[in-house]
PDB file of C-alpha atoms in Angstrom:
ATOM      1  CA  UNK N   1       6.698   5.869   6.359  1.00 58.00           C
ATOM      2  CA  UNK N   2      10.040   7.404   5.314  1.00 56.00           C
ATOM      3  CA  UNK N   3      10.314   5.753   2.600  1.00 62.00           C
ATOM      4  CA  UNK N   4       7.126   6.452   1.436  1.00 65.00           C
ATOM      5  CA  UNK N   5       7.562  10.560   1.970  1.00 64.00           C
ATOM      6  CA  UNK N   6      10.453  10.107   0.055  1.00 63.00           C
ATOM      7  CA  UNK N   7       9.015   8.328  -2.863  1.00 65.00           C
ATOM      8  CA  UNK N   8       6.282  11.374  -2.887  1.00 63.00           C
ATOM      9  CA  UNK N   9       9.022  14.156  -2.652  1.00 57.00           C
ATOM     10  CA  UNK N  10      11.657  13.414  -4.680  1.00 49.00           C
ATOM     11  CA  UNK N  11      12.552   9.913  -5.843  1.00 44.00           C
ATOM     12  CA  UNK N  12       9.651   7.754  -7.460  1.00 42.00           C
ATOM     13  CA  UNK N  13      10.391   4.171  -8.231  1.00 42.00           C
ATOM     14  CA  UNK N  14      13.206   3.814  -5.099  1.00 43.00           C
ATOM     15  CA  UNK N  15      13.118   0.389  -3.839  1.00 43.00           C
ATOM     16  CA  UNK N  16      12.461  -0.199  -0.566  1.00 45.00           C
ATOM     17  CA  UNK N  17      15.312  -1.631   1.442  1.00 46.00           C
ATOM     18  CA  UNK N  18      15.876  -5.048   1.680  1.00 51.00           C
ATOM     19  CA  UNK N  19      15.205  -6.768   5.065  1.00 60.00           C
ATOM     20  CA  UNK N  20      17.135 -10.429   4.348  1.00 72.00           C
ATOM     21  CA  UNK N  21      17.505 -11.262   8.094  1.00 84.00           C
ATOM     22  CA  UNK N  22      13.783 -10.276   9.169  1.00 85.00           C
ATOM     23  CA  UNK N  23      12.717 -12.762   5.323  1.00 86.00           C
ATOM     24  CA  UNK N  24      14.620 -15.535   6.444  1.00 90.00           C
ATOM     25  CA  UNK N  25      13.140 -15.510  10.074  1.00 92.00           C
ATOM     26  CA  UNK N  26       9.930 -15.353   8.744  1.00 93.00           C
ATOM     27  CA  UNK N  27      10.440 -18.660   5.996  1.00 93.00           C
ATOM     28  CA  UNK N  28      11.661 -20.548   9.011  1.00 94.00           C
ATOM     29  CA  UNK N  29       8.853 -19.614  11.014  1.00 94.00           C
ATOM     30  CA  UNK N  30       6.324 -20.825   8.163  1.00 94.00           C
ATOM     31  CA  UNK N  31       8.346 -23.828   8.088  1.00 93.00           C
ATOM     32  CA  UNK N  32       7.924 -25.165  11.486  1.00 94.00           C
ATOM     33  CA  UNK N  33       4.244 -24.180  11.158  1.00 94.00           C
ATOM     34  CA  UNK N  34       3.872 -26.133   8.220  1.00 93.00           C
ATOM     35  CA  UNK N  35       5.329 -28.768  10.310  1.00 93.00           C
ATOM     36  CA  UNK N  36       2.324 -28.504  13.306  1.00 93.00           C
ATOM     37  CA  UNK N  37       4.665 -25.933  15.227  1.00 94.00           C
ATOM     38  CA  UNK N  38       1.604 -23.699  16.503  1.00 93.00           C
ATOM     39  CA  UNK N  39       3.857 -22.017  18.537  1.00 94.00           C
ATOM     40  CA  UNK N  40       5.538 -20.897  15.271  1.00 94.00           C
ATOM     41  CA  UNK N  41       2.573 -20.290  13.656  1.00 94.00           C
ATOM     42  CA  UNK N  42       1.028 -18.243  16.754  1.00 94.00           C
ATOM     43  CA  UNK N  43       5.052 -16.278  15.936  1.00 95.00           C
ATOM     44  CA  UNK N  44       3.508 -15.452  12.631  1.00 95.00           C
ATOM     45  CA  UNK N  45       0.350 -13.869  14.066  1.00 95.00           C
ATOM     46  CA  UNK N  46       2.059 -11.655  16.495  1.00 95.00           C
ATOM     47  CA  UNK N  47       4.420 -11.061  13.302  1.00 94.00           C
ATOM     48  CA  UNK N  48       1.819 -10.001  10.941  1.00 96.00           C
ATOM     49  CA  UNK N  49      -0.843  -8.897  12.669  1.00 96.00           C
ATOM     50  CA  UNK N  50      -0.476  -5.182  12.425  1.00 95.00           C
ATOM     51  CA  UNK N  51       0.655  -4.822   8.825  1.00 94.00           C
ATOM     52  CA  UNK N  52      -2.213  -6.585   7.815  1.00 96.00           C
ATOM     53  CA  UNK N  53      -4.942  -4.724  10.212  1.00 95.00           C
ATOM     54  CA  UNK N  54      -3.027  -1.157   9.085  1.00 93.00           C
ATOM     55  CA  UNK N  55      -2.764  -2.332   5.295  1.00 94.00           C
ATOM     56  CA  UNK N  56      -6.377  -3.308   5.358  1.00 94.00           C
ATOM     57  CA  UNK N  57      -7.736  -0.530   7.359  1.00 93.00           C
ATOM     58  CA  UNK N  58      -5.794   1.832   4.669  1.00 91.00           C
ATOM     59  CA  UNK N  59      -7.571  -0.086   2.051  1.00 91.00           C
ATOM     60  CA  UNK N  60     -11.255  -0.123   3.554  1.00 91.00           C
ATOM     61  CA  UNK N  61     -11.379   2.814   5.771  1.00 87.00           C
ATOM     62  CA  UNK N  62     -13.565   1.049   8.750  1.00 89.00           C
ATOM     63  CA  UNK N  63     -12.114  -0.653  11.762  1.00 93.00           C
ATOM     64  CA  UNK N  64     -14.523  -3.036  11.691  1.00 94.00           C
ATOM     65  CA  UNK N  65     -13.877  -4.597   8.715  1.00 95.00           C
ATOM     66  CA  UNK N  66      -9.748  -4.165   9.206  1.00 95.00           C
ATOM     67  CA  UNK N  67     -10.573  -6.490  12.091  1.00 96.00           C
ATOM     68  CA  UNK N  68     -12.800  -8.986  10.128  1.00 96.00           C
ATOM     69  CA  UNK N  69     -10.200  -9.080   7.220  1.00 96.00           C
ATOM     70  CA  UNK N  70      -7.525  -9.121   9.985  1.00 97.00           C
ATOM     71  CA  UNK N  71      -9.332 -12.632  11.421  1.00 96.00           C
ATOM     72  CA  UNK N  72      -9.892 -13.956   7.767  1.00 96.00           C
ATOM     73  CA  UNK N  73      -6.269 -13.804   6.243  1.00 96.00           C
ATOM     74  CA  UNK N  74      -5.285 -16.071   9.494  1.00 95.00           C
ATOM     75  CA  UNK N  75      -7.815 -18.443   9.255  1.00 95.00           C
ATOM     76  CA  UNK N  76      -7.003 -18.378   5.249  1.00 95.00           C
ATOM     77  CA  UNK N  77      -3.234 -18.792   6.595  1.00 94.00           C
ATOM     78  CA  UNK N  78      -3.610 -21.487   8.959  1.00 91.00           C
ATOM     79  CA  UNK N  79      -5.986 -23.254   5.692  1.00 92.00           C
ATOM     80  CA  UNK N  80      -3.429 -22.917   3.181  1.00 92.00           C
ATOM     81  CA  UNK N  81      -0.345 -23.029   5.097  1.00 92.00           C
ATOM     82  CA  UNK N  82       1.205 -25.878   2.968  1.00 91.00           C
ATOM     83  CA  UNK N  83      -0.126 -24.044  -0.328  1.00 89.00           C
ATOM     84  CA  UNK N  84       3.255 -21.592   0.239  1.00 90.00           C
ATOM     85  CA  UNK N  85       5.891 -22.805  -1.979  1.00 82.00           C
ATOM     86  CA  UNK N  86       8.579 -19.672  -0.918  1.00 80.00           C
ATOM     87  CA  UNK N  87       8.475 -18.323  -4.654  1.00 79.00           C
ATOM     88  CA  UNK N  88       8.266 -15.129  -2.697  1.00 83.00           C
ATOM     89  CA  UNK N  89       8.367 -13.552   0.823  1.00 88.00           C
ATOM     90  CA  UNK N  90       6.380 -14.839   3.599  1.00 92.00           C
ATOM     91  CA  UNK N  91       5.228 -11.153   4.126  1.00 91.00           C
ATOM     92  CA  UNK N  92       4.442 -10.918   0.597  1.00 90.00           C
ATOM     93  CA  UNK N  93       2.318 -14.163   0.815  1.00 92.00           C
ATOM     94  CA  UNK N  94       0.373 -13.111   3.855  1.00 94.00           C
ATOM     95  CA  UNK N  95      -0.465  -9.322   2.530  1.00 93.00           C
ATOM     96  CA  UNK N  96      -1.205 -10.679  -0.860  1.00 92.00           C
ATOM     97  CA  UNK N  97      -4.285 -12.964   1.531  1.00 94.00           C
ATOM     98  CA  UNK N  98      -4.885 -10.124   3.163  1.00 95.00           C
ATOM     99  CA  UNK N  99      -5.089  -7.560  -0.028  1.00 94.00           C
ATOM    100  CA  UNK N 100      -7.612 -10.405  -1.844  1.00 92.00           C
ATOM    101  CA  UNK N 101      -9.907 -10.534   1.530  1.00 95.00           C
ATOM    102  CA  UNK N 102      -9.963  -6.959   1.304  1.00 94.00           C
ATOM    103  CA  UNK N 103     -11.123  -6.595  -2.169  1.00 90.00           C
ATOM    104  CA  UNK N 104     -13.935  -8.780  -1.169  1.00 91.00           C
ATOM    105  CA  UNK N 105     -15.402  -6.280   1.272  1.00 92.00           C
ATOM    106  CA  UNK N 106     -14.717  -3.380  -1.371  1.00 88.00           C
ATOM    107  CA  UNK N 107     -16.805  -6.128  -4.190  1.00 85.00           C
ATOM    108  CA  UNK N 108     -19.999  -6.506  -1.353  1.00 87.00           C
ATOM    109  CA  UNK N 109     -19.864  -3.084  -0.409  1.00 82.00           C
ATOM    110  CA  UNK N 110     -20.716  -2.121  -3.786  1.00 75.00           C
ATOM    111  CA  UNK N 111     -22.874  -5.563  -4.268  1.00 72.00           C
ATOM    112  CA  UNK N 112     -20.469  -7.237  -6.863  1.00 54.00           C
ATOM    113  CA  UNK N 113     -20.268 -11.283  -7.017  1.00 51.00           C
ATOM    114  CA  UNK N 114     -17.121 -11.326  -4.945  1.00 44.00           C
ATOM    115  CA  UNK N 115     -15.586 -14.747  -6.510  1.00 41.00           C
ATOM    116  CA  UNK N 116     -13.522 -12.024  -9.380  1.00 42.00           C
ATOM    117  CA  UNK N 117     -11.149 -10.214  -8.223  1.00 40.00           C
ATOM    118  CA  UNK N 118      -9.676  -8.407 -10.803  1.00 46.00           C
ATOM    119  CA  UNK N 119      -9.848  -4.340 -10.979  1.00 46.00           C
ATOM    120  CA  UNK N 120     -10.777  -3.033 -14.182  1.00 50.00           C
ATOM    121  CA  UNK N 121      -8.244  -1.315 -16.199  1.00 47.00           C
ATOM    122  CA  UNK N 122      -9.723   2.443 -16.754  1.00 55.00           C
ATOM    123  CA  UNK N 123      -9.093   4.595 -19.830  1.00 52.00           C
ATOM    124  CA  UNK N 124      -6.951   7.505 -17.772  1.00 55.00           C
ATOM    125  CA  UNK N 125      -4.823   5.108 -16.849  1.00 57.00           C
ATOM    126  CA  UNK N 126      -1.794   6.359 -18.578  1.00 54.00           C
ATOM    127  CA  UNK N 127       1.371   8.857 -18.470  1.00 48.00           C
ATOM    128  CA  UNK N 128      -0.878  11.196 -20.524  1.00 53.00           C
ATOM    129  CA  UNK N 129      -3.222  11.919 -18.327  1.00 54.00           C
ATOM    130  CA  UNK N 130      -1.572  12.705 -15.097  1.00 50.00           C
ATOM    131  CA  UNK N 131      -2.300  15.812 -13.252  1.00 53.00           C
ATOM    132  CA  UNK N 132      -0.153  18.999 -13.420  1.00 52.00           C
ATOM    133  CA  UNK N 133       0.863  19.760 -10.802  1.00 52.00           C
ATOM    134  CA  UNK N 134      -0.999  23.369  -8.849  1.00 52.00           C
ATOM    135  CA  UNK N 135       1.459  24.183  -5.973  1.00 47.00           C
ATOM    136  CA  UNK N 136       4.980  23.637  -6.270  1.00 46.00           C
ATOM    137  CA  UNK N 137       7.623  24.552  -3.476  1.00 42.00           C
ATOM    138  CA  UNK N 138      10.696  23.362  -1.392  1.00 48.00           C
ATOM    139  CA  UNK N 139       9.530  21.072   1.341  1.00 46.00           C
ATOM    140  CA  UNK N 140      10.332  23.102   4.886  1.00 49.00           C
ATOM    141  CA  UNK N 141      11.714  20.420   5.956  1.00 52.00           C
ATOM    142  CA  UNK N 142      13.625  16.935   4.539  1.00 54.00           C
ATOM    143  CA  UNK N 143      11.274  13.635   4.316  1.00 49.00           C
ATOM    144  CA  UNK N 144      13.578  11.732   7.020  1.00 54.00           C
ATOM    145  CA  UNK N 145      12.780  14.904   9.160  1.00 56.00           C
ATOM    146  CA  UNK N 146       8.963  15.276   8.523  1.00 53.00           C
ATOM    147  CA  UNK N 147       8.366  11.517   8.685  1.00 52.00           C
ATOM    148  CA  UNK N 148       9.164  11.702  12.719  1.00 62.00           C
ATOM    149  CA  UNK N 149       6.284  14.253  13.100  1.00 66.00           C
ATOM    150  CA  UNK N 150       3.049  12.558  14.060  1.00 72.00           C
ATOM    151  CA  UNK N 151       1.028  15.652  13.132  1.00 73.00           C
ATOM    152  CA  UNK N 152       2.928  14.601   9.545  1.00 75.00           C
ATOM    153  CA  UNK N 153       1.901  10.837   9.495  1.00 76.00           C
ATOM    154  CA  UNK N 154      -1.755  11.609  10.280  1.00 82.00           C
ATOM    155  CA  UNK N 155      -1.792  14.409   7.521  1.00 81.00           C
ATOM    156  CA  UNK N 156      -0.240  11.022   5.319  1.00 81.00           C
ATOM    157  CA  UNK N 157      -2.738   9.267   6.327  1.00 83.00           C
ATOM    158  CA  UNK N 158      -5.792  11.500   5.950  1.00 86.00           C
ATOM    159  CA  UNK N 159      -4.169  12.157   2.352  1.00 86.00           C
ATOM    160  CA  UNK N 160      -4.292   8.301   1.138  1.00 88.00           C
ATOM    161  CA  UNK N 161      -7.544   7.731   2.646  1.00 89.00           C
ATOM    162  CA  UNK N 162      -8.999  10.262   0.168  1.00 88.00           C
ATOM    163  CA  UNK N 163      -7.103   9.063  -2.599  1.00 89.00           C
ATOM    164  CA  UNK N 164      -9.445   7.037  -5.243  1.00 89.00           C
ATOM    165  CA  UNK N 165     -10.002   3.586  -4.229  1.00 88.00           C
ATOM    166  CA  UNK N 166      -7.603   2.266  -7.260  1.00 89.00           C
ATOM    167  CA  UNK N 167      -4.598   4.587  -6.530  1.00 91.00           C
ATOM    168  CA  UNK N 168      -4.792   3.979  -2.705  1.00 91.00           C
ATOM    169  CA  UNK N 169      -4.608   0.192  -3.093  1.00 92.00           C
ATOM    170  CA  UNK N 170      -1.679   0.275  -5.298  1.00 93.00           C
ATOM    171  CA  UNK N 171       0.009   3.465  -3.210  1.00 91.00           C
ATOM    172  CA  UNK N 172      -0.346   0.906  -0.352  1.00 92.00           C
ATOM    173  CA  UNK N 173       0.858  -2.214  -1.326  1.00 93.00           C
ATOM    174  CA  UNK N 174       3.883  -0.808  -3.294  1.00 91.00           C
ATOM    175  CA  UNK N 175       5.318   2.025  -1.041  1.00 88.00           C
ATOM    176  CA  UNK N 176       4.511   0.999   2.462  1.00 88.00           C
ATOM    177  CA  UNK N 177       3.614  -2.418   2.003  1.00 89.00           C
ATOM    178  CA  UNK N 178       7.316  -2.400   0.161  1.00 86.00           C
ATOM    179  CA  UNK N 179       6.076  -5.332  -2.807  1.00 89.00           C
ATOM    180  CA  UNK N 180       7.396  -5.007  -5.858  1.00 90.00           C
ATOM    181  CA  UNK N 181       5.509  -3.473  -8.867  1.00 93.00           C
ATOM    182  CA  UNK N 182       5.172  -6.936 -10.427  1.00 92.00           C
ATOM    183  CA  UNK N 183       3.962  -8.242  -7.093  1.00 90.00           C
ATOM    184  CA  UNK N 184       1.289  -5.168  -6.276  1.00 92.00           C
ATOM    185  CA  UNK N 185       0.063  -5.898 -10.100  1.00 92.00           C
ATOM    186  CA  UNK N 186      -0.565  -9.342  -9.487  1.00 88.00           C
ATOM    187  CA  UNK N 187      -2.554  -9.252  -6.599  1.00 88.00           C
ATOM    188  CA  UNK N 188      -4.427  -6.632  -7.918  1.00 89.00           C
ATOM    189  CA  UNK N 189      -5.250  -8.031 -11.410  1.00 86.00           C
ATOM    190  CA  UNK N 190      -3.331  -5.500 -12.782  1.00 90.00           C
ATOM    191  CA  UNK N 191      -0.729  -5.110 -15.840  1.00 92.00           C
ATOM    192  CA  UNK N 192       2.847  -3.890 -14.450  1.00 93.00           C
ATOM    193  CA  UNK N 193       2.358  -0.710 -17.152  1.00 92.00           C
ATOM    194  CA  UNK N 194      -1.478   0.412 -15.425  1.00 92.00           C
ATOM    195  CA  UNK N 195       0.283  -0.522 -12.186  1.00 94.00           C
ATOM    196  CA  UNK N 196       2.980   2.029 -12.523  1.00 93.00           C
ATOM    197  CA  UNK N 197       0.925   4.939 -13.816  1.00 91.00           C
ATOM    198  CA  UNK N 198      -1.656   4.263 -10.921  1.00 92.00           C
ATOM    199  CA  UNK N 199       1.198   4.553  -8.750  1.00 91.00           C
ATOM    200  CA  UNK N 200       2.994   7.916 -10.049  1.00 89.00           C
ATOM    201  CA  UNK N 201      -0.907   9.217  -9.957  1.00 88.00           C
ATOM    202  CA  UNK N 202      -0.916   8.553  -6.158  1.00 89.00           C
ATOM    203  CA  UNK N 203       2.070   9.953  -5.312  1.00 87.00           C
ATOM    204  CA  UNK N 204       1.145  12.660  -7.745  1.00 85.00           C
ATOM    205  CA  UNK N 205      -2.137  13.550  -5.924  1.00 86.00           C
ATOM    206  CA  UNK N 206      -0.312  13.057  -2.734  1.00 85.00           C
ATOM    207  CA  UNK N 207       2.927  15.210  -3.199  1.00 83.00           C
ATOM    208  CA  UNK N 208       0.221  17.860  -4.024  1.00 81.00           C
ATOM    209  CA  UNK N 209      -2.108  17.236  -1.192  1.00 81.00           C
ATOM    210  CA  UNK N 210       1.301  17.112   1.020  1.00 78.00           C
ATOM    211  CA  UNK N 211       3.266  20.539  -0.846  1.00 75.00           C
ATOM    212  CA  UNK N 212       0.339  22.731   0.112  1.00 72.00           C
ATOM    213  CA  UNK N 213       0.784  21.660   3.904  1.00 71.00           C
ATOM    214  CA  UNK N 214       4.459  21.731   4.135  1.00 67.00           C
ATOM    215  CA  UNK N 215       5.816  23.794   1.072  1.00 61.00           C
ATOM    216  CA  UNK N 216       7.630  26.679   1.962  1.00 56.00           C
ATOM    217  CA  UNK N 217       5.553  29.784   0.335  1.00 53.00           C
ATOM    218  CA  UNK N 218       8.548  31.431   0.012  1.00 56.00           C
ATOM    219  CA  UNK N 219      10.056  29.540  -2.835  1.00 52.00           C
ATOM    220  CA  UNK N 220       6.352  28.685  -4.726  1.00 51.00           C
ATOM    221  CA  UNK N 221       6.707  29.066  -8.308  1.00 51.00           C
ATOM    222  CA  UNK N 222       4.022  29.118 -10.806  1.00 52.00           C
ATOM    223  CA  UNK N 223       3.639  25.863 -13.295  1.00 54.00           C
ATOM    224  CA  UNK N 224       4.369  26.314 -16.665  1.00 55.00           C
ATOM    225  CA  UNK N 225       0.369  25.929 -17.662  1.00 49.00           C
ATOM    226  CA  UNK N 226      -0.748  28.240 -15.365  1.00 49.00           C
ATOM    227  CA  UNK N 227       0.553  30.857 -17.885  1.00 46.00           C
ATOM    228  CA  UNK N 228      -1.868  29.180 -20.753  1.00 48.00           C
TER     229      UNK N 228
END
């Protein structure tokens, strides 16, 4: 959640910090599972579990369906446990499951064949059409600060719910899910370029949504084409 407020406040495009101890306890837990350790495997549940109910109720909105995507990425796990060939994280692996079970629900909610997953690329989907920006102040506080406030994280929360379905996925996976750009576009069927501007639009949209509950009206200055 820091990491995210940061990335909507002031630094775009940081990288999330890397976690090389917490990686490597989760290859050698898929190991032994692969291996018939359920105990391991069972590790990996209790491991998961919550990022992928939290990703997918950010994605779908419903706690139903979290749950039901939350049940289907482990039964997809335990299915294709030997598929994983550690060309990238365990907990990259397991959200990308989770991300694809997820678009399913979106596809059927909206009656789509569900089989393609791929999200279509749509015209505004470049550095030319991002918003200006309405309300512009100093935060009252620093992101490391606000992110401790749990009247804060709900406001977050509220804020990426509304976001359009295509922003909030990729606003998801990349900033709190922490996968790469590369790694959000290919579970989403996206190009790394669409992928990026999808991204600055979210934290666009939320850094507004966010300024006009926490900017300090005392230093608000007027944008540039408000004077047009």
């Amino acid at each position: 959640m820091t990491d995210s407020l940061s990335a909507i406040a002031s630094r775009p495009g940081a990288p999330n910090p890397s976690e090389v101890g917490a990686a490597a306890h989760e290859q050698e837990l898929l190991r032994r599972a692969q291996q018939g350790d359920f105990t391991a495997f069972e590790g990996l549940v209790d491991r998961f579990q919550p990022r992928v109910y939290s990703l997918a109720r950010r994605i779908l909105g419903q706690a139903q369906d979290a749950e039901d995507v939350t049940q289907q990425t482990f039964l997809s796990l335990i299915e294709h446990i030997d598929q994983f060939r550690g060309q990238s994280a365990v907990a990259t692996w397991v959200l990308r499951i989770a991300t694809n079970h997820a678009l399913k629900v979106l596809r059927k909610r909206r009656g789509l064949p569900t089989v393609a997953l791929e999200t279509s690329v749509e015209p505004e989907d470049s550095y030319a059409s991002l918003p200006h920006p309405e309300f512009i102040a100093q935060w009252k506080d620093n992101p490391a600060n606000l992110a401790e406030n749990k009247e804060l994280r709900q406001l977050l929360d509220a804020a990426i719910a509304e976001l359009d379905e295509r922003y909030r996925m990729v606003f998801v996976l990349r900033d709190i899910e922490g996968l790469s750009v590369r790694e959000t576009a290919e579970t989403l069927g996206l190009t790394e370029a669409n992928t990026k501007v999808r991204l600055l639009r979210a934290r666009l949209q939320l850094r507004e949504r966010l300024t006009r509950a926490l900017g300090d009206e005392a230093t608000r200055v007027v944008p540039d084409h408000a004077h047009r």
